[in-house]
CSV table of C-alpha atoms and ligand atoms in Angstrom, one decimal:
chain,number,residue,atom,x,y,z
A,119,UNK,CA,-44.5,31.2,-6.5
A,120,UNK,CA,-43.2,28.8,-9.0
A,121,UNK,CA,-43.6,25.2,-7.5
A,122,UNK,CA,-42.2,22.2,-9.7
A,123,UNK,CA,-44.3,18.7,-9.1
A,124,UNK,CA,-43.3,15.3,-10.0
A,125,UNK,CA,-45.2,12.1,-9.3
A,126,UNK,CA,-42.9,8.9,-9.0
A,127,UNK,CA,-44.7,6.2,-7.0
A,128,UNK,CA,-44.8,2.5,-6.6
A,129,UNK,CA,-45.7,-0.2,-4.0
A,130,UNK,CA,-43.3,-2.8,-3.9
A,131,UNK,CA,-43.9,-6.5,-3.3
A,132,UNK,CA,-40.4,-7.9,-2.9
A,133,UNK,CA,-42.1,-11.3,-3.0
A,134,UNK,CA,-43.4,-10.6,-6.6
A,135,UNK,CA,-41.6,-12.7,-9.5
A,136,UNK,CA,-42.1,-9.5,-11.8
A,137,UNK,CA,-39.2,-7.5,-12.2
A,138,UNK,CA,-40.4,-3.3,-11.6
A,139,UNK,CA,-38.4,-2.0,-14.8
A,140,UNK,CA,-38.8,0.9,-17.3
A,141,UNK,CA,-41.7,-1.1,-19.4
A,142,UNK,CA,-43.6,-1.6,-16.1
A,143,UNK,CA,-43.9,2.0,-15.3
A,144,UNK,CA,-44.4,2.6,-19.6
A,145,UNK,CA,-47.2,-0.4,-19.4
A,146,UNK,CA,-49.0,1.9,-16.4
A,147,UNK,CA,-48.1,5.1,-16.8
A,148,UNK,CA,-45.5,8.0,-18.0
A,149,UNK,CA,-46.5,11.5,-18.5
A,150,UNK,CA,-44.4,14.3,-18.9
A,151,UNK,CA,-44.4,17.8,-18.9
A,152,UNK,CA,-47.9,19.5,-20.7
A,153,UNK,CA,-49.5,15.8,-20.9
A,154,UNK,CA,-49.9,15.8,-17.4
A,155,UNK,CA,-52.3,18.4,-17.1
A,156,UNK,CA,-53.7,17.3,-20.2
A,157,UNK,CA,-54.5,13.9,-18.9
A,158,UNK,CA,-55.0,14.2,-14.9
A,159,UNK,CA,-56.3,17.9,-14.3
A,160,UNK,CA,-59.9,17.0,-12.9
A,161,UNK,CA,-59.2,13.3,-11.8
A,162,UNK,CA,-59.1,12.2,-8.5
A,163,UNK,CA,-55.2,12.0,-8.1
A,164,UNK,CA,-52.1,13.5,-6.9
A,165,UNK,CA,-52.0,15.7,-10.2
A,166,UNK,CA,-55.4,16.5,-10.2
A,167,UNK,CA,-54.9,18.5,-6.5
A,168,UNK,CA,-51.8,19.7,-7.2
A,169,UNK,CA,-53.4,21.1,-10.1
A,170,UNK,CA,-56.6,22.7,-9.1
A,171,UNK,CA,-54.9,24.3,-5.9
A,172,UNK,CA,-52.2,25.7,-7.8
A,173,UNK,CA,-55.4,27.4,-10.2
A,174,UNK,CA,-57.1,28.1,-7.1
A,175,UNK,CA,-54.1,29.6,-5.1
A,176,UNK,CA,-52.3,31.3,-7.9
A,177,UNK,CA,-49.2,28.6,-7.8
A,178,UNK,CA,-46.9,28.3,-11.3
A,179,UNK,CA,-46.9,25.1,-11.5
A,180,UNK,CA,-44.2,23.5,-13.4
A,181,UNK,CA,-45.6,19.4,-13.8
A,182,UNK,CA,-42.1,17.5,-14.8
A,183,UNK,CA,-43.2,13.6,-14.5
A,184,UNK,CA,-45.9,11.8,-13.2
A,185,UNK,CA,-45.4,8.1,-13.2
A,186,UNK,CA,-46.5,4.8,-11.5
A,187,UNK,CA,-46.7,1.0,-11.9
A,188,UNK,CA,-49.3,-1.4,-10.6
A,189,UNK,CA,-47.9,-3.0,-7.6
A,190,UNK,CA,-44.9,-5.7,-8.4
A,191,UNK,CA,-41.6,-6.6,-7.2
A,192,UNK,CA,-38.2,-5.0,-6.8
A,193,UNK,CA,-37.8,-1.6,-8.7
A,194,UNK,CA,-35.0,-2.0,-11.3
A,195,UNK,CA,-31.7,0.0,-9.8
A,196,UNK,CA,-31.1,1.7,-13.7
A,197,UNK,CA,-35.3,2.3,-14.0
A,198,UNK,CA,-34.9,4.0,-10.9
A,199,UNK,CA,-31.8,6.5,-11.5
A,200,UNK,CA,-33.3,7.3,-15.2
A,201,UNK,CA,-36.6,8.5,-13.6
A,202,UNK,CA,-34.3,10.1,-10.8
A,203,UNK,CA,-32.3,11.7,-13.6
A,204,UNK,CA,-35.1,13.1,-14.9
A,205,UNK,CA,-36.7,14.5,-12.1
A,206,UNK,CA,-33.2,16.4,-10.6
A,207,UNK,CA,-32.7,17.5,-14.8
A,208,UNK,CA,-35.8,18.7,-14.7
A,209,UNK,CA,-35.9,20.7,-11.4
A,210,UNK,CA,-32.1,22.6,-12.4
A,211,UNK,CA,-34.2,23.8,-15.7
A,212,UNK,CA,-37.0,25.0,-13.7
A,213,UNK,CA,-34.8,27.5,-11.4
A,214,UNK,CA,-35.5,29.7,-10.2
A,215,UNK,CA,-38.2,28.2,-8.1
A,216,UNK,CA,-39.6,28.1,-4.7
A,217,UNK,CA,-40.3,24.7,-3.8
A,218,UNK,CA,-41.2,21.2,-4.8
A,219,UNK,CA,-44.4,19.1,-4.6
A,220,UNK,CA,-43.9,15.3,-4.6
A,221,UNK,CA,-46.1,12.0,-4.5
A,222,UNK,CA,-44.3,9.3,-3.3
A,223,UNK,CA,-46.2,5.9,-2.3
A,224,UNK,CA,-43.4,5.0,0.9
A,225,UNK,CA,-43.4,1.5,0.3
A,226,UNK,CA,-41.1,1.2,-2.9
A,227,UNK,CA,-38.2,-0.9,-2.5
A,228,UNK,CA,-35.1,-0.9,-5.3
A,229,UNK,CA,-31.8,-2.5,-6.1
A,230,UNK,CA,-30.5,1.2,-5.4
A,231,UNK,CA,-31.7,1.5,-1.9
A,232,UNK,CA,-34.3,-0.7,0.1
A,233,UNK,CA,-35.8,2.6,0.9
A,234,UNK,CA,-36.2,3.9,-2.2
A,235,UNK,CA,-38.7,7.1,-1.6
A,236,UNK,CA,-35.5,8.3,0.6
A,237,UNK,CA,-33.3,7.7,-2.3
A,238,UNK,CA,-35.8,10.3,-4.4
A,239,UNK,CA,-35.9,12.7,-1.6
A,240,UNK,CA,-32.5,13.0,-1.0
A,241,UNK,CA,-31.2,13.5,-4.3
A,242,UNK,CA,-33.8,16.2,-4.8
A,243,UNK,CA,-32.5,17.9,-1.7
A,244,UNK,CA,-29.1,17.6,-3.1
A,245,UNK,CA,-30.7,20.0,-6.0
A,246,UNK,CA,-33.0,22.1,-3.8
A,247,UNK,CA,-31.1,22.3,-1.1
A,248,UNK,CA,-32.3,22.3,3.1
A,249,UNK,CA,-33.9,26.0,2.7
A,250,UNK,CA,-36.2,25.2,0.0
A,251,UNK,CA,-40.2,23.6,0.8
A,252,UNK,CA,-40.0,19.7,-0.3
A,253,UNK,CA,-43.6,18.6,0.2
A,254,UNK,CA,-44.5,14.9,-0.5
A,255,UNK,CA,-48.1,13.1,-0.4
A,256,UNK,CA,-48.0,9.3,0.8
A,257,UNK,CA,-50.3,6.3,0.6
A,258,UNK,CA,-52.2,5.1,3.6
A,259,UNK,CA,-50.2,1.6,3.4
A,260,UNK,CA,-46.3,3.7,3.5
A,261,UNK,CA,-44.1,2.1,5.5
A,262,UNK,CA,-42.3,5.8,6.6
A,263,UNK,CA,-38.9,5.9,7.7
A,264,UNK,CA,-37.0,8.4,10.3
A,265,UNK,CA,-34.9,9.1,7.1
A,266,UNK,CA,-37.8,9.8,4.7
A,267,UNK,CA,-38.4,12.2,7.5
A,268,UNK,CA,-35.6,13.8,7.6
A,269,UNK,CA,-35.2,14.6,4.0
A,270,UNK,CA,-38.8,16.3,3.5
A,271,UNK,CA,-40.3,19.5,4.8
A,272,UNK,CA,-43.5,17.9,5.5
A,273,UNK,CA,-45.2,14.5,4.5
A,274,UNK,CA,-49.0,14.2,4.2
A,275,UNK,CA,-50.5,10.5,4.2
A,276,UNK,CA,-53.7,9.8,2.7
A,277,UNK,CA,-56.7,9.4,5.0
A,278,UNK,CA,-58.9,7.2,3.5
A,279,UNK,CA,-58.6,3.5,2.4
A,280,UNK,CA,-60.6,2.6,-0.3
A,281,UNK,CA,-58.0,6.2,-0.9
A,282,UNK,CA,-60.9,8.9,-2.1
A,283,UNK,CA,-58.8,11.5,-1.0
A,284,UNK,CA,-56.0,11.2,-3.4
A,285,UNK,CA,-56.6,15.3,-5.1
A,286,UNK,CA,-58.1,16.3,-1.3
A,287,UNK,CA,-54.6,15.3,0.1
A,288,UNK,CA,-52.4,17.0,-2.9
A,289,UNK,CA,-54.6,20.2,-2.2
A,290,UNK,CA,-53.0,20.0,1.2
A,291,UNK,CA,-49.6,19.0,0.2
A,292,UNK,CA,-49.9,22.5,-2.2
A,293,UNK,CA,-51.7,24.9,0.6
A,294,UNK,CA,-48.9,23.8,3.0
A,295,UNK,CA,-46.2,24.5,0.6
A,296,UNK,CA,-47.5,28.1,0.1
A,297,UNK,CA,-47.2,28.6,4.0
A,298,UNK,CA,-43.8,27.2,3.9
A,299,UNK,CA,-42.4,29.4,0.9
A,300,UNK,CA,-43.9,32.6,3.0
A,301,UNK,CA,-42.4,30.7,6.3
A,302,UNK,CA,-45.4,30.9,7.8
A,303,UNK,CA,-45.0,27.7,9.3
A,304,UNK,CA,-42.2,25.6,10.9
A,305,UNK,CA,-42.9,21.9,10.9
A,306,UNK,CA,-41.2,19.8,13.5
A,307,UNK,CA,-41.9,16.1,13.1
A,308,UNK,CA,-42.3,13.4,15.5
A,309,UNK,CA,-42.5,9.7,14.1
A,310,UNK,CA,-43.4,6.8,16.4
A,311,UNK,CA,-43.8,3.3,15.2
A,312,UNK,CA,-45.0,0.6,17.2
A,313,UNK,CA,-43.7,-2.7,16.7
A,314,UNK,CA,-46.9,-3.7,14.4
A,315,UNK,CA,-47.4,-5.0,10.9
A,316,UNK,CA,-51.0,-5.5,10.6
A,317,UNK,CA,-52.1,-6.5,6.7
A,318,UNK,CA,-55.1,-4.4,5.2
A,319,UNK,CA,-58.1,-6.7,4.8
A,320,UNK,CA,-59.7,-4.9,8.3
A,321,UNK,CA,-58.1,-1.4,7.4
A,322,UNK,CA,-60.9,0.4,5.6
A,323,UNK,CA,-61.3,3.8,7.5
A,324,UNK,CA,-64.9,3.9,7.3
A,325,UNK,CA,-65.0,1.9,10.2
A,326,UNK,CA,-62.7,0.3,13.5
A,327,UNK,CA,-60.0,0.3,14.2
A,328,UNK,CA,-58.7,2.0,11.4
A,329,UNK,CA,-61.7,4.9,11.2
A,330,UNK,CA,-60.7,5.3,14.9
A,331,UNK,CA,-57.2,6.3,14.6
A,332,UNK,CA,-57.6,8.2,11.3
A,333,UNK,CA,-60.5,10.5,13.7
A,334,UNK,CA,-57.9,10.8,16.8
A,335,UNK,CA,-55.6,11.5,13.7
A,336,UNK,CA,-58.2,15.0,12.6
A,337,UNK,CA,-59.1,15.8,16.4
A,338,UNK,CA,-55.6,16.5,17.3
A,339,UNK,CA,-54.7,18.3,13.8
A,340,UNK,CA,-57.5,20.3,14.9
A,341,UNK,CA,-55.5,21.6,18.2
A,342,UNK,CA,-53.5,24.7,18.4
A,343,UNK,CA,-50.1,24.5,17.0
A,344,UNK,CA,-50.7,21.0,15.0
A,345,UNK,CA,-49.7,21.2,11.4
A,346,UNK,CA,-50.8,17.8,10.5
A,347,UNK,CA,-51.1,14.0,11.6
A,348,UNK,CA,-51.2,10.9,9.3
A,349,UNK,CA,-51.5,7.4,10.6
A,350,UNK,CA,-50.1,5.0,7.9
A,351,UNK,CA,-50.9,1.4,7.9
A,352,UNK,CA,-47.6,-0.3,6.4
A,353,UNK,CA,-46.9,-2.0,3.4
A,354,UNK,CA,-45.9,-5.6,5.2
A,355,UNK,CA,-44.3,-7.2,1.6
A,356,UNK,CA,-42.1,-4.6,1.1
A,357,UNK,CA,-40.3,-6.8,3.4
A,358,UNK,CA,-38.1,-3.3,4.7
A,359,UNK,CA,-36.4,-2.7,8.2
A,360,UNK,CA,-39.1,0.1,8.8
A,361,UNK,CA,-42.0,-1.9,7.5
A,362,UNK,CA,-45.7,-1.4,9.9
A,363,UNK,CA,-47.7,0.9,11.3
A,364,UNK,CA,-46.4,4.6,11.4
A,365,UNK,CA,-47.7,7.7,13.3
A,366,UNK,CA,-46.3,10.8,11.8
A,367,UNK,CA,-47.4,14.5,13.6
A,368,UNK,CA,-46.3,17.8,12.8
A,369,UNK,CA,-46.4,20.7,15.1
A,370,UNK,CA,-45.4,24.6,14.0
A,371,UNK,CA,-42.1,25.6,15.7
A,372,UNK,CA,-41.7,23.6,18.7
A,373,UNK,CA,-41.9,19.6,18.6
A,374,UNK,CA,-43.8,19.1,22.1
A,375,UNK,CA,-47.2,18.6,20.6
A,376,UNK,CA,-46.4,16.8,17.9
A,377,UNK,CA,-44.7,13.9,20.1
A,378,UNK,CA,-47.0,14.0,22.4
A,379,UNK,CA,-50.0,13.3,19.7
A,380,UNK,CA,-48.4,10.9,17.9
A,381,UNK,CA,-47.6,8.8,21.4
A,382,UNK,CA,-51.1,9.1,22.1
A,383,UNK,CA,-52.3,7.7,18.9
A,384,UNK,CA,-49.4,4.5,18.4
A,385,UNK,CA,-50.2,3.8,21.8
A,386,UNK,CA,-54.2,3.2,20.6
A,387,UNK,CA,-53.0,1.6,17.5
A,388,UNK,CA,-51.2,-1.2,19.9
A,389,UNK,CA,-53.8,-1.5,21.4
A,390,UNK,CA,-56.2,-1.6,19.0
A,391,UNK,CA,-53.8,-4.3,17.4
A,392,UNK,CA,-55.9,-7.6,17.3
A,393,UNK,CA,-59.0,-6.0,15.6
A,394,UNK,CA,-56.5,-5.4,12.2
A,395,UNK,CA,-56.6,-9.0,12.0
A,396,UNK,CA,-59.7,-11.6,10.7
A,397,UNK,CA,-62.0,-10.7,8.4
A,398,UNK,CA,-61.2,-13.3,5.8
A,399,UNK,CA,-63.5,-16.1,5.7
A,400,UNK,CA,-62.6,-19.8,4.6
A,401,UNK,CA,-63.5,-21.3,1.2
A,402,UNK,CA,-66.1,-23.8,2.9
A,403,UNK,CA,-67.7,-20.6,4.9
A,404,UNK,CA,-67.8,-19.0,1.4
A,405,UNK,CA,-69.9,-21.8,-0.3
A,406,UNK,CA,-72.5,-21.9,2.3
A,407,UNK,CA,-73.2,-17.9,1.8
A,408,UNK,CA,-73.1,-18.8,-2.0
A,409,UNK,CA,-75.8,-21.7,-1.6
A,410,UNK,CA,-78.7,-18.9,-0.1
A,411,UNK,CA,-80.5,-16.5,-2.1
A,412,UNK,CA,-78.9,-13.0,-2.6
A,413,UNK,CA,-80.2,-11.0,-0.4
A,414,UNK,CA,-82.7,-8.2,-1.9
A,415,UNK,CA,-81.3,-9.6,-5.3
A,416,UNK,CA,-78.2,-7.9,-5.0
A,417,UNK,CA,-74.7,-9.5,-5.6
A,418,UNK,CA,-72.9,-11.5,-3.4
A,419,UNK,CA,-69.1,-10.1,-4.0
A,420,UNK,CA,-66.3,-12.6,-3.6
A,421,UNK,CA,-62.7,-11.2,-3.5
A,422,UNK,CA,-60.1,-13.5,-3.6
A,423,UNK,CA,-57.1,-11.4,-1.3
A,424,UNK,CA,-54.0,-13.8,-2.5
A,425,UNK,CA,-53.4,-12.7,-5.5
A,426,UNK,CA,-54.8,-8.8,-5.5
A,427,UNK,CA,-52.7,-6.9,-8.6
A,428,UNK,CA,-52.9,-3.6,-6.2
A,429,UNK,CA,-50.7,-5.4,-3.7
A,430,UNK,CA,-48.3,-7.1,-6.2
A,431,UNK,CA,-50.2,-10.0,-7.3
A,432,UNK,CA,-49.4,-11.3,-10.9
A,433,UNK,CA,-53.7,-11.2,-11.2
A,434,UNK,CA,-53.3,-14.8,-13.1
A,435,UNK,CA,-54.7,-17.1,-10.3
A,436,UNK,CA,-57.9,-19.2,-10.9
A,437,UNK,CA,-58.5,-20.3,-7.8
A,438,UNK,CA,-61.8,-18.0,-7.6
A,439,UNK,CA,-62.8,-19.5,-11.3
A,440,UNK,CA,-62.2,-23.1,-10.5
A,441,UNK,CA,-63.8,-22.4,-6.8
A,442,UNK,CA,-67.3,-20.9,-8.4
A,443,UNK,CA,-67.2,-23.4,-11.3
A,444,UNK,CA,-67.0,-26.3,-8.3
A,445,UNK,CA,-69.9,-24.7,-6.7
A,446,UNK,CA,-72.0,-24.4,-10.0
A,447,UNK,CA,-72.7,-20.9,-9.4
A,448,UNK,CA,-74.8,-19.3,-11.9
A,449,UNK,CA,-75.2,-16.0,-13.2
A,450,UNK,CA,-71.5,-15.0,-11.9
A,451,UNK,CA,-68.8,-12.5,-13.6
A,452,UNK,CA,-65.6,-12.2,-12.8
A,453,UNK,CA,-62.9,-9.6,-13.0
A,454,UNK,CA,-59.9,-10.7,-13.6
A,455,UNK,CA,-57.2,-13.4,-14.9
A,456,UNK,CA,-54.1,-11.6,-16.9
A,457,UNK,CA,-52.7,-14.6,-19.3
A,458,UNK,CA,-52.0,-12.7,-22.3
A,459,UNK,CA,-51.1,-15.9,-24.1
A,460,UNK,CA,-54.7,-16.8,-23.5
A,461,UNK,CA,-55.8,-13.7,-24.7
A,462,UNK,CA,-54.1,-14.3,-27.8
A,463,UNK,CA,-55.8,-17.6,-28.2
A,464,UNK,CA,-59.4,-15.8,-27.9
A,465,UNK,CA,-58.2,-13.0,-30.5
A,466,UNK,CA,-57.3,-15.8,-32.8
A,467,UNK,CA,-60.4,-18.0,-32.3
A,468,UNK,CA,-62.7,-14.8,-32.8
A,469,UNK,CA,-66.0,-13.9,-30.9
A,470,UNK,CA,-68.6,-16.4,-31.1
A,471,UNK,CA,-66.1,-19.3,-31.1
A,472,UNK,CA,-65.7,-22.0,-28.4
A,473,UNK,CA,-62.1,-23.0,-27.6
A,474,UNK,CA,-60.2,-24.9,-25.0
A,475,UNK,CA,-57.8,-22.9,-23.5
A,476,UNK,CA,-55.7,-23.4,-20.5
A,477,UNK,CA,-56.2,-20.6,-18.1
A,478,UNK,CA,-53.8,-18.5,-16.0
A,479,UNK,CA,-51.0,-19.4,-13.2
A,480,UNK,CA,-48.4,-18.5,-15.5
A,481,UNK,CA,-46.0,-16.2,-14.1
A,482,UNK,CA,-44.6,-18.3,-11.0
A,483,UNK,CA,-45.6,-21.2,-8.7
A,484,UNK,CA,-47.3,-19.2,-6.0
A,485,UNK,CA,-50.6,-18.8,-7.5
A,486,UNK,CA,-52.2,-22.5,-7.6
A,487,UNK,CA,-52.1,-24.7,-11.0
A,488,UNK,CA,-54.0,-23.3,-14.2
A,489,UNK,CA,-57.4,-24.6,-15.4
A,490,UNK,CA,-58.4,-26.2,-18.6
A,491,UNK,CA,-61.6,-25.1,-19.3
A,492,UNK,CA,-64.0,-24.9,-22.8
A,493,UNK,CA,-64.5,-21.1,-23.1
A,494,UNK,CA,-66.8,-19.5,-25.7
A,495,UNK,CA,-65.1,-16.0,-26.9
A,496,UNK,CA,-68.1,-13.5,-25.9
A,497,UNK,CA,-66.0,-10.2,-27.0
A,498,UNK,CA,-62.7,-8.9,-27.5
A,499,UNK,CA,-61.6,-5.6,-26.4
A,500,UNK,CA,-58.6,-2.9,-26.2
A,501,UNK,CA,-59.0,-3.0,-22.4
A,502,UNK,CA,-59.1,0.5,-22.3
A,503,UNK,CA,-61.7,2.6,-20.0
A,504,UNK,CA,-62.2,5.5,-17.4
A,505,UNK,CA,-62.8,5.1,-14.0
A,506,UNK,CA,-66.8,6.4,-12.6
A,507,UNK,CA,-64.9,6.4,-9.0
A,508,UNK,CA,-65.6,7.7,-6.4
A,509,UNK,CA,-61.7,6.6,-6.2
A,510,UNK,CA,-59.6,7.4,-9.1
A,511,UNK,CA,-62.5,9.0,-10.6
A,512,UNK,CA,-61.6,10.0,-14.0
A,513,UNK,CA,-58.4,8.1,-14.3
A,514,UNK,CA,-57.9,6.2,-17.2
A,515,UNK,CA,-57.4,2.5,-17.0
A,516,UNK,CA,-55.5,0.4,-19.5
A,517,UNK,CA,-55.6,-3.4,-19.2
A,518,UNK,CA,-54.4,-4.3,-22.5
A,519,UNK,CA,-56.1,-6.8,-25.1
A,520,UNK,CA,-59.0,-8.3,-23.5
A,521,UNK,CA,-61.2,-11.3,-24.0
A,522,UNK,CA,-64.7,-11.6,-22.3
A,523,UNK,CA,-65.1,-15.7,-22.3
A,524,UNK,CA,-68.0,-17.5,-21.2
A,525,UNK,CA,-68.1,-20.9,-19.3
A,526,UNK,CA,-70.3,-22.5,-17.3
A,527,UNK,CA,-73.0,-19.3,-16.4
A,528,UNK,CA,-69.8,-17.3,-15.7
A,529,UNK,CA,-68.4,-14.5,-17.6
A,530,UNK,CA,-64.4,-13.9,-16.8
A,531,UNK,CA,-62.4,-10.9,-18.3
A,532,UNK,CA,-58.8,-12.5,-19.6
A,533,UNK,CA,-56.5,-9.5,-19.3
A,534,UNK,CA,-53.2,-9.2,-20.7
A,535,UNK,CA,-52.2,-6.5,-18.0
A,536,UNK,CA,-52.8,-7.0,-13.8
A,537,UNK,CA,-54.4,-4.0,-12.4
A,538,UNK,CA,-57.4,-4.4,-9.3
A,539,UNK,CA,-60.8,-4.0,-10.0
A,540,UNK,CA,-62.1,-1.0,-8.5
A,541,UNK,CA,-64.7,0.3,-10.5
A,542,UNK,CA,-67.8,-0.6,-11.7
A,543,UNK,CA,-66.7,0.2,-15.6
A,544,UNK,CA,-64.1,-2.8,-15.4
A,545,UNK,CA,-67.4,-4.8,-16.2
A,546,UNK,CA,-69.7,-2.5,-17.7
A,547,UNK,CA,-66.7,-1.3,-20.7
A,548,UNK,CA,-67.3,-5.3,-21.7
A,549,UNK,CA,-70.7,-5.7,-21.8
A,550,UNK,CA,-71.3,-6.6,-18.3
A,551,UNK,CA,-74.1,-4.7,-15.9
A,552,UNK,CA,-72.4,-5.7,-12.9
A,553,UNK,CA,-75.7,-5.1,-10.9
A,554,UNK,CA,-77.6,-7.6,-12.5
A,555,UNK,CA,-75.3,-10.6,-11.6
A,556,UNK,CA,-75.9,-13.3,-8.2
A,557,UNK,CA,-72.1,-13.2,-8.0
A,558,UNK,CA,-69.2,-10.9,-8.6
A,559,UNK,CA,-65.7,-12.3,-8.3
A,560,UNK,CA,-62.9,-9.8,-7.6
A,561,UNK,CA,-59.4,-9.8,-6.9
A,562,UNK,CA,-58.5,-7.2,-4.0
A,563,UNK,CA,-58.0,-6.3,-0.9
A,564,UNK,CA,-59.7,-2.8,0.3
A,565,UNK,CA,-60.2,-0.6,-2.6
A,566,UNK,CA,-62.8,-2.3,-4.3
A,567,UNK,CA,-65.2,-1.4,-1.5
A,568,UNK,CA,-65.8,2.5,-2.5
A,569,UNK,CA,-67.3,0.9,-5.6
A,570,UNK,CA,-68.7,-2.5,-5.2
A,571,UNK,CA,-69.8,-2.2,-1.7
A,572,UNK,CA,-73.2,0.0,-2.5
A,573,UNK,CA,-74.2,-2.8,-5.2
A,574,UNK,CA,-73.6,-5.9,-2.8
A,575,UNK,CA,-76.1,-7.9,-0.6
A,576,UNK,CA,-72.8,-9.0,1.0
A,577,UNK,CA,-68.7,-8.9,0.5
A,578,UNK,CA,-66.7,-12.0,1.4
A,579,UNK,CA,-63.0,-12.3,1.5
A,580,UNK,CA,-61.1,-15.0,1.0
A,581,UNK,CA,-57.6,-16.1,0.7
A,582,UNK,CA,-56.2,-18.1,-2.4
A,583,UNK,CA,-53.2,-19.0,-2.8
A,584,UNK,CA,-50.7,-16.1,-2.9
A,585,UNK,CA,-48.4,-13.4,-1.8
A,586,UNK,CA,-51.0,-11.1,-1.3
A,587,UNK,CA,-53.2,-12.0,1.4
A,588,UNK,CA,-53.9,-11.6,5.4
A,589,UNK,CA,-51.4,-14.9,6.4
A,590,UNK,CA,-48.4,-13.6,6.6
A,591,UNK,CA,-46.1,-16.6,7.6
A,592,UNK,CA,-46.7,-17.4,4.3
A,593,UNK,CA,-43.8,-15.3,3.2
A,594,UNK,CA,-40.4,-15.2,3.7
A,595,UNK,CA,-39.2,-12.4,4.8
A,596,UNK,CA,-35.5,-11.1,5.6
A,597,UNK,CA,-35.3,-8.0,6.0
A,598,UNK,CA,-38.1,-6.7,8.9
A,599,UNK,CA,-37.1,-5.4,12.4
A,600,UNK,CA,-38.3,-8.1,14.5
A,601,UNK,CA,-39.7,-8.9,17.1
A,602,UNK,CA,-42.8,-7.4,15.2
A,603,UNK,CA,-46.3,-8.2,15.9
A,604,UNK,CA,-48.1,-10.3,14.7
A,605,UNK,CA,-45.5,-12.3,13.0
A,606,UNK,CA,-44.0,-12.5,16.6
A,607,UNK,CA,-47.4,-12.9,19.1
A,608,UNK,CA,-45.6,-11.8,22.4
A,609,UNK,CA,-43.8,-8.4,21.0
A,610,UNK,CA,-44.1,-6.2,23.9
A,611,UNK,CA,-43.8,-2.5,23.3
B,163,ZN,ZN1,-52.8,2.2,-0.6
């Protein structure tokens, strides 16, 4: 069985001023052919799963392209066209082939097509036709559209947030494509979308409400005649017509079981909608928590959700640093402030020197003001490390040239690129032991929890200025299908 596999994934925040072009993909990850197995075999990633399952199932896997970029603004049209052409050319060269495995995000927006994942799926369909299976994994934050469902044979979303099942869902996709090629299953799809647009600060799947919805999905999946159920929370700042929560179910042959499952779970999501709100403290509340001694000597993990790079924030807000300096906190560390200009100044000055720098807030006017500080340069590094996990374990990270600076009693990682700090190695790679800190400042929303919750006395979310938080009233939406809850609180369903 010859199966071609590709990953082309981006979570697009259309309110970001950072255009997503080829350089943006190159700065994150572009791997081709044999490079893919070399870099991604054995990792907790989509290709990690495709490769492991292929070995196990005896699939001859032909890896074409593995590309993704840190969430950012609209995907440049020529860039997306070139990447799709690379996949379709590779497919023609790989003939004869039996099917295609993809890893898409499900919330990509491009100038070419606002539903960019559909453009990818339909372009591949044009090459392989309607008879051969096309199976894709999706992120838990996908905005699933009817066109996406029509174009794919089977879509399989992550069941976890933090996404610790990327490889597991990719293995499931590979198992399913084998059954599809052999004609053993015939998926019939039902997509139900209640008019709700939850943000993800309370979407982590180890607790309610999302944990309950995923548990319901697993119950339904286990019923006879069912193939799979995905509950996707959606990604509001893609600002597409289909943004929001989706329940996608597949049954074998007859669609009725899938429709019943999708409707039941969507009804429950709608009932639970209010419990997706909240979960964010004010800075005043955070200040009171910081004033108390930390429980058990473990750090308080304070997370600014307003400038989360993995929701499309530029990562250059310094609101958290300003707040912690104002509070006079001791023994703190922050990951991260993306500011290549400041890094260059630190490199010029060299380790051991103290310089006055104007840090952060250079990308746009939406992420607060910069801050002028006297900082001691403690360390200069290339910004590369490998995740310890559990999320994306084994995956290499490249923050670009990075300076560890110290101001007050706070260590700050100043990086050339923005990534969300989701792994303890983001600190350890630069000589900071996170478990020894009293306060850890992060930019994130939910993924950080996989590694940081176990070492924290308490996790506190705050929302600084920015385009990635829980307050959707900050964003000038233009394309959403309205009315939609919670933007339109009286929405009926
Ligand atoms: Zn996600």
